[in-house]
Short mmCIF file of C-alpha atoms and ligand atoms in Angstrom, two decimals:
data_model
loop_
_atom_site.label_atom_id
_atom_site.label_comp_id
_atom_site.label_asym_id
_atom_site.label_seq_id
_atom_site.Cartn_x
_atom_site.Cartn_y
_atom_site.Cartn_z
CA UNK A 227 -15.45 8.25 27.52
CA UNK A 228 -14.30 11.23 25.38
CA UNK A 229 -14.05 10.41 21.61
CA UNK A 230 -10.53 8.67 20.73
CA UNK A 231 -7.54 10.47 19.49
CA UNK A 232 -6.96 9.82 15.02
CA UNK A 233 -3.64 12.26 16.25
CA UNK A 234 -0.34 10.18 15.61
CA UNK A 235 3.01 10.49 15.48
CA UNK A 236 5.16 8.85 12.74
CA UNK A 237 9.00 9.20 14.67
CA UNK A 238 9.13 13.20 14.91
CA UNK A 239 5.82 14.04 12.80
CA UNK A 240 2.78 14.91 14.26
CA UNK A 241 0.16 13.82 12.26
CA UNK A 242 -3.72 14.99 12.65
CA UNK A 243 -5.16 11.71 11.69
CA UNK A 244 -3.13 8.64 10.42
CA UNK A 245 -4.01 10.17 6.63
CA UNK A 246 -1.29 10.85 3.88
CA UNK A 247 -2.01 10.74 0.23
CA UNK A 248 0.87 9.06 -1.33
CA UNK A 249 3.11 10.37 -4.10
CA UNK A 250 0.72 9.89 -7.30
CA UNK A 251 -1.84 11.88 -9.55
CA UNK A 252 -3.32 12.93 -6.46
CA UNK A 253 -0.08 14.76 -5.51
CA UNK A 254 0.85 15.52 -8.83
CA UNK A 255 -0.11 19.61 -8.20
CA UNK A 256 -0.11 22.11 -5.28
CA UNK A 257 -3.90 22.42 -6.01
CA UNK A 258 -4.60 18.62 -5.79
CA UNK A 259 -2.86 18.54 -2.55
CA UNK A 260 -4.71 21.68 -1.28
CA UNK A 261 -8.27 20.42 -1.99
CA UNK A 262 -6.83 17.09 -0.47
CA UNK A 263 -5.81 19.33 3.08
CA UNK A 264 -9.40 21.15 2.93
CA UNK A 265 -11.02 17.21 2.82
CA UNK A 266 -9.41 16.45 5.98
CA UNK A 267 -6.05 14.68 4.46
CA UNK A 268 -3.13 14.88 7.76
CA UNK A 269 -0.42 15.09 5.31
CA UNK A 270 0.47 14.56 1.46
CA UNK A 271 3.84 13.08 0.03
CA UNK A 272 3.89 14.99 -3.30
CA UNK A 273 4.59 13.80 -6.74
CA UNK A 274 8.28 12.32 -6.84
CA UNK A 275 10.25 15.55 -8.06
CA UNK A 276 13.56 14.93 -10.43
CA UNK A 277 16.45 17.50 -10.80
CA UNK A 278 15.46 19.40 -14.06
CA UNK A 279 18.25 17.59 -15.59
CA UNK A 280 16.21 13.95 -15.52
CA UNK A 281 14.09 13.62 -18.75
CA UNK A 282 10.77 12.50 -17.31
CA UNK A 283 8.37 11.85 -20.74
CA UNK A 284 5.01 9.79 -20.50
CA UNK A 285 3.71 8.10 -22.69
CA UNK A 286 -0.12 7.19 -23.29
CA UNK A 287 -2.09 5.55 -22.22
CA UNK A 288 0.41 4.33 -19.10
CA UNK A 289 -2.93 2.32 -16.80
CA UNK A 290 -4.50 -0.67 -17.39
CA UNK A 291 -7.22 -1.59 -14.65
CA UNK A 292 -8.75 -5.31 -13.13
CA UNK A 293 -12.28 -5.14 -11.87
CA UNK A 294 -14.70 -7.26 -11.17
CA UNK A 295 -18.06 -7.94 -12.60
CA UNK A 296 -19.52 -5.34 -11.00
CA UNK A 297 -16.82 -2.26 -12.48
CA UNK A 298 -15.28 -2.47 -8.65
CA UNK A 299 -11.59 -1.97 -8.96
CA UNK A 300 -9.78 -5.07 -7.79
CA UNK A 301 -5.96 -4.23 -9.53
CA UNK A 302 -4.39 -1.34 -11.02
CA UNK A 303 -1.43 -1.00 -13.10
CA UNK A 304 0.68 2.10 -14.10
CA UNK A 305 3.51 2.59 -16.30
CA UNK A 306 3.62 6.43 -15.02
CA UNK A 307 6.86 8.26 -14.62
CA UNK A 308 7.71 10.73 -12.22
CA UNK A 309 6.33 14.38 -11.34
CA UNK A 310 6.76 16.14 -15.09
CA UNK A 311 7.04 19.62 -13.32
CA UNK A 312 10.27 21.03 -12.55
CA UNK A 313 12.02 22.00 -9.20
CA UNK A 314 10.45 25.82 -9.38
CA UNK A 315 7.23 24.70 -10.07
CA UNK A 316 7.60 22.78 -6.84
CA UNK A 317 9.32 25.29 -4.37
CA UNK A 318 7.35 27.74 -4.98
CA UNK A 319 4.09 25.22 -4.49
CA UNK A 320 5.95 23.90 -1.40
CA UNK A 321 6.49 27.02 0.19
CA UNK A 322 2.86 28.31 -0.52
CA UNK A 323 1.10 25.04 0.35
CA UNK A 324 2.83 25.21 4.03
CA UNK A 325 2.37 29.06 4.22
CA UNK A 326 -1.80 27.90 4.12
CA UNK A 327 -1.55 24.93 5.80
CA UNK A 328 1.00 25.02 8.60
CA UNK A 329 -1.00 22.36 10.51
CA UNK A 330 -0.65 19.85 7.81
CA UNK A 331 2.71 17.68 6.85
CA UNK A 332 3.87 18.14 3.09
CA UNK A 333 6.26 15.69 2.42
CA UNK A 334 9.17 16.08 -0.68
CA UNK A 335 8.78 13.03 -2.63
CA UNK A 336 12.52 12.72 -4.45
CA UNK A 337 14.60 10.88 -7.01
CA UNK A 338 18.02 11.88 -8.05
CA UNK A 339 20.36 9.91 -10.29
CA UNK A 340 22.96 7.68 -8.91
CA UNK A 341 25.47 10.08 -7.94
CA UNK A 342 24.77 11.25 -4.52
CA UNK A 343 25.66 14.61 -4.93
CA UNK A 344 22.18 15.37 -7.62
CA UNK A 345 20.69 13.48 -4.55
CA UNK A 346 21.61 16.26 -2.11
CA UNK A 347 21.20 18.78 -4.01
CA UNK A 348 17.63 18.51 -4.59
CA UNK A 349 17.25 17.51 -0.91
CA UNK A 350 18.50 21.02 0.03
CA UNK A 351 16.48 22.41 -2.22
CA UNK A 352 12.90 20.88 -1.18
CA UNK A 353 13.72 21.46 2.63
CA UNK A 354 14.92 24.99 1.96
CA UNK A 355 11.33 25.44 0.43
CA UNK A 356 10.00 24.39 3.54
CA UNK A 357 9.10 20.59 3.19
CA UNK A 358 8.46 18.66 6.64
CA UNK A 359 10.00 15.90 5.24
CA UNK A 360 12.08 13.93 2.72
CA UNK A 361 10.64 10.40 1.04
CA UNK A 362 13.71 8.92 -1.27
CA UNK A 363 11.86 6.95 -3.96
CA UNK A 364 14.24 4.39 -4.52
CA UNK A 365 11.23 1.94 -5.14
CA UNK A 366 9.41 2.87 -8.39
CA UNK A 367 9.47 -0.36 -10.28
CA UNK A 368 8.90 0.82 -13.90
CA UNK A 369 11.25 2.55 -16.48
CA UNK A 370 13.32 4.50 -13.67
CA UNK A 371 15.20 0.83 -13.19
CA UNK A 372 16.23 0.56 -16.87
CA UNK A 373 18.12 4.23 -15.91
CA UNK A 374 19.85 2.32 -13.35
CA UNK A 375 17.27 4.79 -10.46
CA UNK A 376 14.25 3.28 -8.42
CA UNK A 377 13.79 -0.05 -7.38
CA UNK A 378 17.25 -0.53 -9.47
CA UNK A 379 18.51 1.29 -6.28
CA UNK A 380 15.95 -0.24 -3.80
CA UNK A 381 16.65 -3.87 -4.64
CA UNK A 382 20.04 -3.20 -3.31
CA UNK A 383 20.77 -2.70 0.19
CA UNK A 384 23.98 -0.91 -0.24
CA UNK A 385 22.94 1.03 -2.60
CA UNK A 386 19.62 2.32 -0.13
CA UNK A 387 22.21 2.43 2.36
CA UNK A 388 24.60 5.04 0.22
CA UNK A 389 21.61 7.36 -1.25
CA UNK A 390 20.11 7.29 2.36
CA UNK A 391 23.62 8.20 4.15
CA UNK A 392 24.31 10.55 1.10
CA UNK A 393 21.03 12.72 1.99
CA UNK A 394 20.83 12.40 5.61
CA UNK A 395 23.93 14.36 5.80
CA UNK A 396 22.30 17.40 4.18
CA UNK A 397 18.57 16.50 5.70
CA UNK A 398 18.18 18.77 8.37
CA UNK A 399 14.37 17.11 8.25
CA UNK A 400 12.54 14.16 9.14
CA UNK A 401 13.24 11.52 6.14
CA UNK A 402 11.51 8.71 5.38
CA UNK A 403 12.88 5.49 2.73
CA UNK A 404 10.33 4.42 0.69
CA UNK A 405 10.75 0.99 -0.35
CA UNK A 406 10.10 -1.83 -3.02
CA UNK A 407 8.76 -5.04 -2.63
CA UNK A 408 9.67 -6.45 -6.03
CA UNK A 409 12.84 -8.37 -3.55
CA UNK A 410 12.97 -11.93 -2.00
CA UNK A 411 13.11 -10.02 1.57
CA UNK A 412 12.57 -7.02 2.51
CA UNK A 413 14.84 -7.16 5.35
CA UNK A 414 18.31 -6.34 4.33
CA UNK A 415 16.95 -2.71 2.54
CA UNK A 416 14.65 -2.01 5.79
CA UNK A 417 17.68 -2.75 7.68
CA UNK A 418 20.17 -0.45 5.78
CA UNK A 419 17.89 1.91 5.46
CA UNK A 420 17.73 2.51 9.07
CA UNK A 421 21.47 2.07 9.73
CA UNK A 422 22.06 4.92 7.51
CA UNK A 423 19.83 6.83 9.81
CA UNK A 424 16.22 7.07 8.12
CA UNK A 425 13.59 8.42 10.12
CA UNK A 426 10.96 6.12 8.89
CA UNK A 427 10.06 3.49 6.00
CA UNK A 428 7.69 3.41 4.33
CA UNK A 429 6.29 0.53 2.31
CA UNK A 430 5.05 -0.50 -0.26
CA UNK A 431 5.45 1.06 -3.28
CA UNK A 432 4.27 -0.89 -6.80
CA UNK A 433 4.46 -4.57 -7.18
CA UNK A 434 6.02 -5.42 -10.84
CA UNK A 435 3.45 -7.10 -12.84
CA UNK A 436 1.90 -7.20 -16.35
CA UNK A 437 -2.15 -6.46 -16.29
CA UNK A 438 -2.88 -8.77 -19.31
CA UNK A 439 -2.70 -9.70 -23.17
CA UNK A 440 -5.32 -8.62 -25.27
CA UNK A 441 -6.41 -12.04 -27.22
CA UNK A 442 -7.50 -9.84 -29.92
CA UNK A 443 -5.20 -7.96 -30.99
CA UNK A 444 -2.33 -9.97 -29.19
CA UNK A 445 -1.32 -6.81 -27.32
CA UNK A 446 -0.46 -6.62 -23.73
CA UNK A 447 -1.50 -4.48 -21.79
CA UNK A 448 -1.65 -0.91 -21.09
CA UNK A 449 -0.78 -1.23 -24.92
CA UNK A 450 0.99 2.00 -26.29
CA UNK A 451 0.73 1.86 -29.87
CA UNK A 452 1.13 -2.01 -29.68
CA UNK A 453 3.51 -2.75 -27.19
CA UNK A 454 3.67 -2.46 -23.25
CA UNK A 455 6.14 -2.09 -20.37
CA UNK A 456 6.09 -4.67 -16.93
CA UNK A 457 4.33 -1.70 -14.54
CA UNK A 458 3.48 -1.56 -11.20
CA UNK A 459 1.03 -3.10 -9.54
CA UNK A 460 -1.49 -1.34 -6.70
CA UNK A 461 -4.91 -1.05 -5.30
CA UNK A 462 -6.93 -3.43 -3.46
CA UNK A 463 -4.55 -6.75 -4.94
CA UNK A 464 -1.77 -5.56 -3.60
CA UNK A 465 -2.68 -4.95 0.29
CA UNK A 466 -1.41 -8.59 1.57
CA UNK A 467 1.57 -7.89 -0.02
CA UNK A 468 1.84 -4.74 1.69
CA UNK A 469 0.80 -5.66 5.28
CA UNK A 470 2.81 -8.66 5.05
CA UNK A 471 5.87 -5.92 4.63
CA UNK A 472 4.82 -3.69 6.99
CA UNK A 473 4.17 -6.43 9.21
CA UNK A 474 7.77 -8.13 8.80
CA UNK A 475 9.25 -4.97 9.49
CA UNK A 476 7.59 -3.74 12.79
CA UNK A 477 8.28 -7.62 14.04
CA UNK A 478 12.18 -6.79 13.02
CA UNK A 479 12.98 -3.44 13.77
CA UNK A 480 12.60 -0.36 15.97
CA UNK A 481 11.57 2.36 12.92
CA UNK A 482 8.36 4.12 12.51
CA UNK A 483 6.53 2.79 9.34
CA UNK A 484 4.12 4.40 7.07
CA UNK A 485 1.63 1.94 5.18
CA UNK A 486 0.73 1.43 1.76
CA UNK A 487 -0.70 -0.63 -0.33
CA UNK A 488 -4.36 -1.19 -1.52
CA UNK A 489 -6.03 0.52 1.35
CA UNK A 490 -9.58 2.40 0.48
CA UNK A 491 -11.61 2.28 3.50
CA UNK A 492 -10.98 2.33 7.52
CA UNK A 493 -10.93 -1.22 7.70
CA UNK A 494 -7.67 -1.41 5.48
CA UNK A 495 -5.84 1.64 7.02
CA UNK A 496 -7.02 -0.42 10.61
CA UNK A 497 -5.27 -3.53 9.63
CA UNK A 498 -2.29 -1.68 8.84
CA UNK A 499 -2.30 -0.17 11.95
CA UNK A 500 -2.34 -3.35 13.96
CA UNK A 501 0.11 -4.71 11.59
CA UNK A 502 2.79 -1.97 13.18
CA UNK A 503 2.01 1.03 10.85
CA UNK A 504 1.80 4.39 12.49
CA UNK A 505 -0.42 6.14 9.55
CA UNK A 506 -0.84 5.17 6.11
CA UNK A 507 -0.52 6.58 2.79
CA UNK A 508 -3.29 6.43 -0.24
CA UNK A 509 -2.59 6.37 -3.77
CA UNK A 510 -5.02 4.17 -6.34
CA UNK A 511 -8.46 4.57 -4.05
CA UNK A 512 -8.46 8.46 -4.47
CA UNK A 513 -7.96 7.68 -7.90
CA UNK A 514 -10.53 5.93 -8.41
CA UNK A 515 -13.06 7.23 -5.69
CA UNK A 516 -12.14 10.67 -4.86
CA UNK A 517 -10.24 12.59 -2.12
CA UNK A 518 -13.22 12.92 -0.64
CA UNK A 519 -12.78 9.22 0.42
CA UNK A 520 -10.92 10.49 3.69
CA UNK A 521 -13.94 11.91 5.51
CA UNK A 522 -15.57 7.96 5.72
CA UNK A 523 -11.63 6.52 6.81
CA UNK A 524 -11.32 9.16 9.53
CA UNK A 525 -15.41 8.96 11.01
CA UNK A 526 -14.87 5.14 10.50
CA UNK A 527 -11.45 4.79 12.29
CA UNK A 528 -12.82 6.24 15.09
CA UNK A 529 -16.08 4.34 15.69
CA UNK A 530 -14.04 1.39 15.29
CA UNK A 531 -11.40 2.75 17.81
CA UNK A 532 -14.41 4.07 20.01
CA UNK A 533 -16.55 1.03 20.02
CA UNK A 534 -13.11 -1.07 20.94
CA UNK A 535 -12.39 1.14 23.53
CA UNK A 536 -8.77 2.30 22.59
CA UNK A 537 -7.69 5.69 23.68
CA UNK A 538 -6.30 6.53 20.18
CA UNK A 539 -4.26 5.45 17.01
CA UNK A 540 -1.40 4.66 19.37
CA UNK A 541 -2.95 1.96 21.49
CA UNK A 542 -4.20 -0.02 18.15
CA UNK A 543 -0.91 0.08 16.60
CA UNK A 544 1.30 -3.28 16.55
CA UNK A 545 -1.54 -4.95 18.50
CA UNK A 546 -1.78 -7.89 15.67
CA UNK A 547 2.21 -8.27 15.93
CA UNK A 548 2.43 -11.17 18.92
CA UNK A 549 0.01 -13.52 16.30
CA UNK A 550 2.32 -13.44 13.87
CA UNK A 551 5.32 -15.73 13.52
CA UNK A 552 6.23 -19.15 12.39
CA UNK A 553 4.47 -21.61 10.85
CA UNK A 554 5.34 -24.47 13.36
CA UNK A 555 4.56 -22.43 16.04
CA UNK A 556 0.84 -22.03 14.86
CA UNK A 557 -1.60 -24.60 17.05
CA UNK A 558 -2.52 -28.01 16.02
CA UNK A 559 -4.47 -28.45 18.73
CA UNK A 560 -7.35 -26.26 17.66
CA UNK A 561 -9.22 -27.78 14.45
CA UNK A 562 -12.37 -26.90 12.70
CA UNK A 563 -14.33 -28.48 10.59
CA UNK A 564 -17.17 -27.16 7.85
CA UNK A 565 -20.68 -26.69 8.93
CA UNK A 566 -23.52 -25.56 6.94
CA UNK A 567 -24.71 -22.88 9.54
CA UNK A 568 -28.22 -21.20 7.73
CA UNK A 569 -28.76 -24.48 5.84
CA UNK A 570 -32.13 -22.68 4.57
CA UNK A 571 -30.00 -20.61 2.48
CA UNK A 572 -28.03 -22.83 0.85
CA UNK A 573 -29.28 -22.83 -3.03
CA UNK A 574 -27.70 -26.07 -3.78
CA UNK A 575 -25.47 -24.41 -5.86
CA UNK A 576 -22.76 -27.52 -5.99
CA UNK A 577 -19.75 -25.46 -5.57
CA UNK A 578 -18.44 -26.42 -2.36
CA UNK A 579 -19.75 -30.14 -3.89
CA UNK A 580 -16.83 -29.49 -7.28
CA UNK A 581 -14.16 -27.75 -4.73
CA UNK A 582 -13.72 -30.17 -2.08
CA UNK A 583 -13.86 -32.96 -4.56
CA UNK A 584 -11.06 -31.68 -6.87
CA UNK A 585 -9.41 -29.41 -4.80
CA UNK A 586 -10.20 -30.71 -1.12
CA UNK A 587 -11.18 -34.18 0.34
CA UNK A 588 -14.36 -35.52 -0.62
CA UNK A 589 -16.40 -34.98 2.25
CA UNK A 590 -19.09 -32.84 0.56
CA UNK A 591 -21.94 -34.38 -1.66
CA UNK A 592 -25.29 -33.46 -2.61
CA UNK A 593 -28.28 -35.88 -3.22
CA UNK A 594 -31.92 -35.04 -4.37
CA UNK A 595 -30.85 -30.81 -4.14
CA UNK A 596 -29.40 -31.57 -0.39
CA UNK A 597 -25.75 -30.64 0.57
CA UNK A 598 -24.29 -33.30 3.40
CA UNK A 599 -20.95 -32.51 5.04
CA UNK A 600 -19.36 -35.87 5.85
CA UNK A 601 -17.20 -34.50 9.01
CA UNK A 602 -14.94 -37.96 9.56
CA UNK A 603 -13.91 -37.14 5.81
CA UNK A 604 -13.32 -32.96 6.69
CA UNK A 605 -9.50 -32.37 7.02
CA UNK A 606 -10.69 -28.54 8.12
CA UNK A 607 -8.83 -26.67 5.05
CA UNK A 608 -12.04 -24.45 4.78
CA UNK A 609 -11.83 -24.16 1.52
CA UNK A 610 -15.62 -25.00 1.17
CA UNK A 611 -16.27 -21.36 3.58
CA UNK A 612 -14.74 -19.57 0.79
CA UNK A 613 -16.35 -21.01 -2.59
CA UNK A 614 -19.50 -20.31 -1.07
CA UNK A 615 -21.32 -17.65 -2.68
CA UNK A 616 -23.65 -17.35 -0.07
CA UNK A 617 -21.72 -17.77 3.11
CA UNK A 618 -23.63 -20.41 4.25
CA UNK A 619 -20.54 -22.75 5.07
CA UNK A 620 -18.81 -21.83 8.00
CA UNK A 621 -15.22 -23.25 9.92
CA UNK A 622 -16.72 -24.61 13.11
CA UNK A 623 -13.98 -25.49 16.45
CA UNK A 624 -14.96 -29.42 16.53
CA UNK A 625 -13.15 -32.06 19.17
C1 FMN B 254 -0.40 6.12 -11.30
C2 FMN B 254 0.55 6.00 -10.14
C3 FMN B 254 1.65 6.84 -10.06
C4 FMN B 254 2.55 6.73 -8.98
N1 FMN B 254 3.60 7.57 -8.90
C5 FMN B 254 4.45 7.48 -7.84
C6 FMN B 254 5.51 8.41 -7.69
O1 FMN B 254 5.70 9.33 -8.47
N2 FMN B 254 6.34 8.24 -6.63
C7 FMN B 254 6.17 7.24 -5.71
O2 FMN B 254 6.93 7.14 -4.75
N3 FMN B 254 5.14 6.37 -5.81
C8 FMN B 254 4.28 6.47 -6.85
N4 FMN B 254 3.23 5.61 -6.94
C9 FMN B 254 3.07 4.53 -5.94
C10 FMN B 254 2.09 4.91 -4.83
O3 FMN B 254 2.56 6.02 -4.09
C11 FMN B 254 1.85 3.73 -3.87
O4 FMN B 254 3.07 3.38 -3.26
C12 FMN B 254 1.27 2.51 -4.57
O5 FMN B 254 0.41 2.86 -5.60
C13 FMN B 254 0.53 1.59 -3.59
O6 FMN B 254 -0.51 2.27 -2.93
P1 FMN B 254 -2.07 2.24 -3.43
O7 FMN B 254 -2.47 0.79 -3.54
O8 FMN B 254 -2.80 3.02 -2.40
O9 FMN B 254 -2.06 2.92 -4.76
C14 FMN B 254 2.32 5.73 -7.99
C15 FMN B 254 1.19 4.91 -8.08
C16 FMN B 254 0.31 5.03 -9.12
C17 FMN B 254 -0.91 4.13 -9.16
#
């Protein structure tokens, strides 16, 4: 069998592999997105570019970062504005970066004010310049809502439904809603969204959160001379929050969807996939690791669709939709219990022993250094499998 296809097609873009950085640092110059396109990056949603009348100032420093003992990155948070370079800077990057790279999809990142008109405007103006495609940022959760823009407009369906309307009547391109998931549902945005005749969605952008409180000094964090901001909220933390969009979407409506959200390897942009995604976007992982990232995502995709034996990206996507739905609807029928399944490895460690006591149902102990699992006391919550440092408990199917 011939190698599988990474070509996909987001609604009318053709993508090379299912590959986009998303609008960030990594997009923040023509060059970036360049060396990006010579890695093997399909497409690249650039920096989200303002009318030259929106004051865009950072301030420093605008990340704070969660990682785990190890220095791996497990959160990130950013208090970062929008693209500080101004509309020329951009058309004439635009217009260059397609000129060398025809075969790749350059996508307009945009926020305008709330009058429709700045909205269309600049919409005009990055499609003139040759953009593929339009992404409205009406999602960015941090200082843009406080000027009444970004997820002040997202959290609204009416209001996605009049920027969306407002642009598509100029848009002679694909364009694409990106939206926020700091809202109870996601719905009623996806929904407007596509009744004002988006393209696609794509989702998610930042989760609103606060990184932490410095017990020193008292200051929270990212602290800017002393005091902080509630940023937003990416990397690998944030990816069940973004397939569980993604996901709710696809098992709602009939719209092309772009994932992201805390995906670094194959694996992640895989799940997304199968969750109803048609390619994904990157932001935080080429922070942190490099552009370069893209060559392992793209060999790995396709050994994993290879070795599955799907023809392409195409045949993978949606296929997790079907298991997902209601909670009654989930089998009681089918019950597992804990098993210790390489006893030998078990160190005696005790903390399955502390979980299931306090946080589960007594049915572990340990005697003389030798773990018992009592399986008449098991209710099957498996939350022994997970304390486990060494994987040696396991959720067996049981009668
Ligand atoms: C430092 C930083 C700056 C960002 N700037 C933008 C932006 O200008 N426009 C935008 O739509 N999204 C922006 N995002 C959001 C990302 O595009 C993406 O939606 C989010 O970070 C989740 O993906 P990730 O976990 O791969 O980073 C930014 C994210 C980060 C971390």
């Amino acid at each position: 069998m011939s190698d599988p296809s990474l070509e996909t097609t987001v609604g009318p873009l053709a993508l090379k592999n299912p590959f986009l950085l998303a609008s960030g640092p990594p997009t923040a110059s023509g060059e970036q997105i360049r060396h990006a396109f010579r890695l093997g990056w399909a497409g690249a949603v650039a920096k989200t570019i303002t009318p030259d009348t929106m004051e865009i100032q950072d301030v420093s420093p605008r990340f704070a970062a969660w990682k785990d003992e190890k220095a791996e990155l497990l959160g990130f948070e950013n208090i970062e504005l929008l693209s500080r370079k101004d509309e020329a800077y951009w058309t004439a990057e635009i217009a260059a970066i397609k000129r060398d790279y025809p075969d790749r999809v350059l996508i307009a990142s945009i926020m305008a004010s709330s009058e429709p008109g700045e909205w269309q405007d600049l919409a005009r103006t990055v499609q003139d310049a040759g953009a593929d495609a339009i992404e409205l940022n009406v999602s960015c959760p941090h200082g843009m809502p406080e000027r009444g823009v970004g997820a002040a407009i997202g959290q609204h369906p009416d209001l996605v439904g009049g920027v969306t309307r407002a642009v598509r009547k100029v848009a002679a391109v694909p364009l694409i809603v990106k939206l926020t998931p700091n809202v109870t549902d996601i719905l009623p945005a996806a929904e407007a969204a596509v009744q004002a005749r988006a393209d696609i969605l794509s989702a998610i952008n930042t989760v609103q959160c606060l990184m932490g409180i410095d017990l020193e000094t008292l200051e929270p964090r990212p602290s800017v001379a002393g005091s902080s901001t509630y940023g937003g909220y990416s990397g690998p933390a944030v990816k069940p929050i973004g397939l569980k969009v993604v996901s709710q979407i696809a098992r709602e409506l009939q719209v092309p969807l772009m994932g992201i959200g805390g995906i670094s390897r194959w694996q992640d942009a895989a799940e997304y996939i199968a969750a109803g995604a048609s390619a994904v976007q990157v932001c935080t992982a080429v922070m942190w690791e490099g552009a370069g990232i893209v060559r392992g995502m793209n060999a790995g995709l396709s050994g994993y669709l290879a070795g599955k034996g799907f023809s392409g990206v195409g045949a993978l996507r949606g296929r997790a939709l079907p298991r997902i739905g209601t909670h009654a609807a989930l089998s009681r029928e089918d019950r597992r219990f804990a098993a210790r399944e390489s006893p030998e490895r078990c160190t005696s460690c005790g903390r399955c022993v502390t979980a299931c006591r306090d946080g589960g149902y007594h049915a572990i102990s340990i005697a003389g250094g030798e773990v018992t699992i009592e399986r008449e006391r098991c209710d099957g919550c498996g939350l022994c499998s997970y304390v486990c440092p060494g994987g040696v408990i396991v959720m067996l199917p049981g009668a």
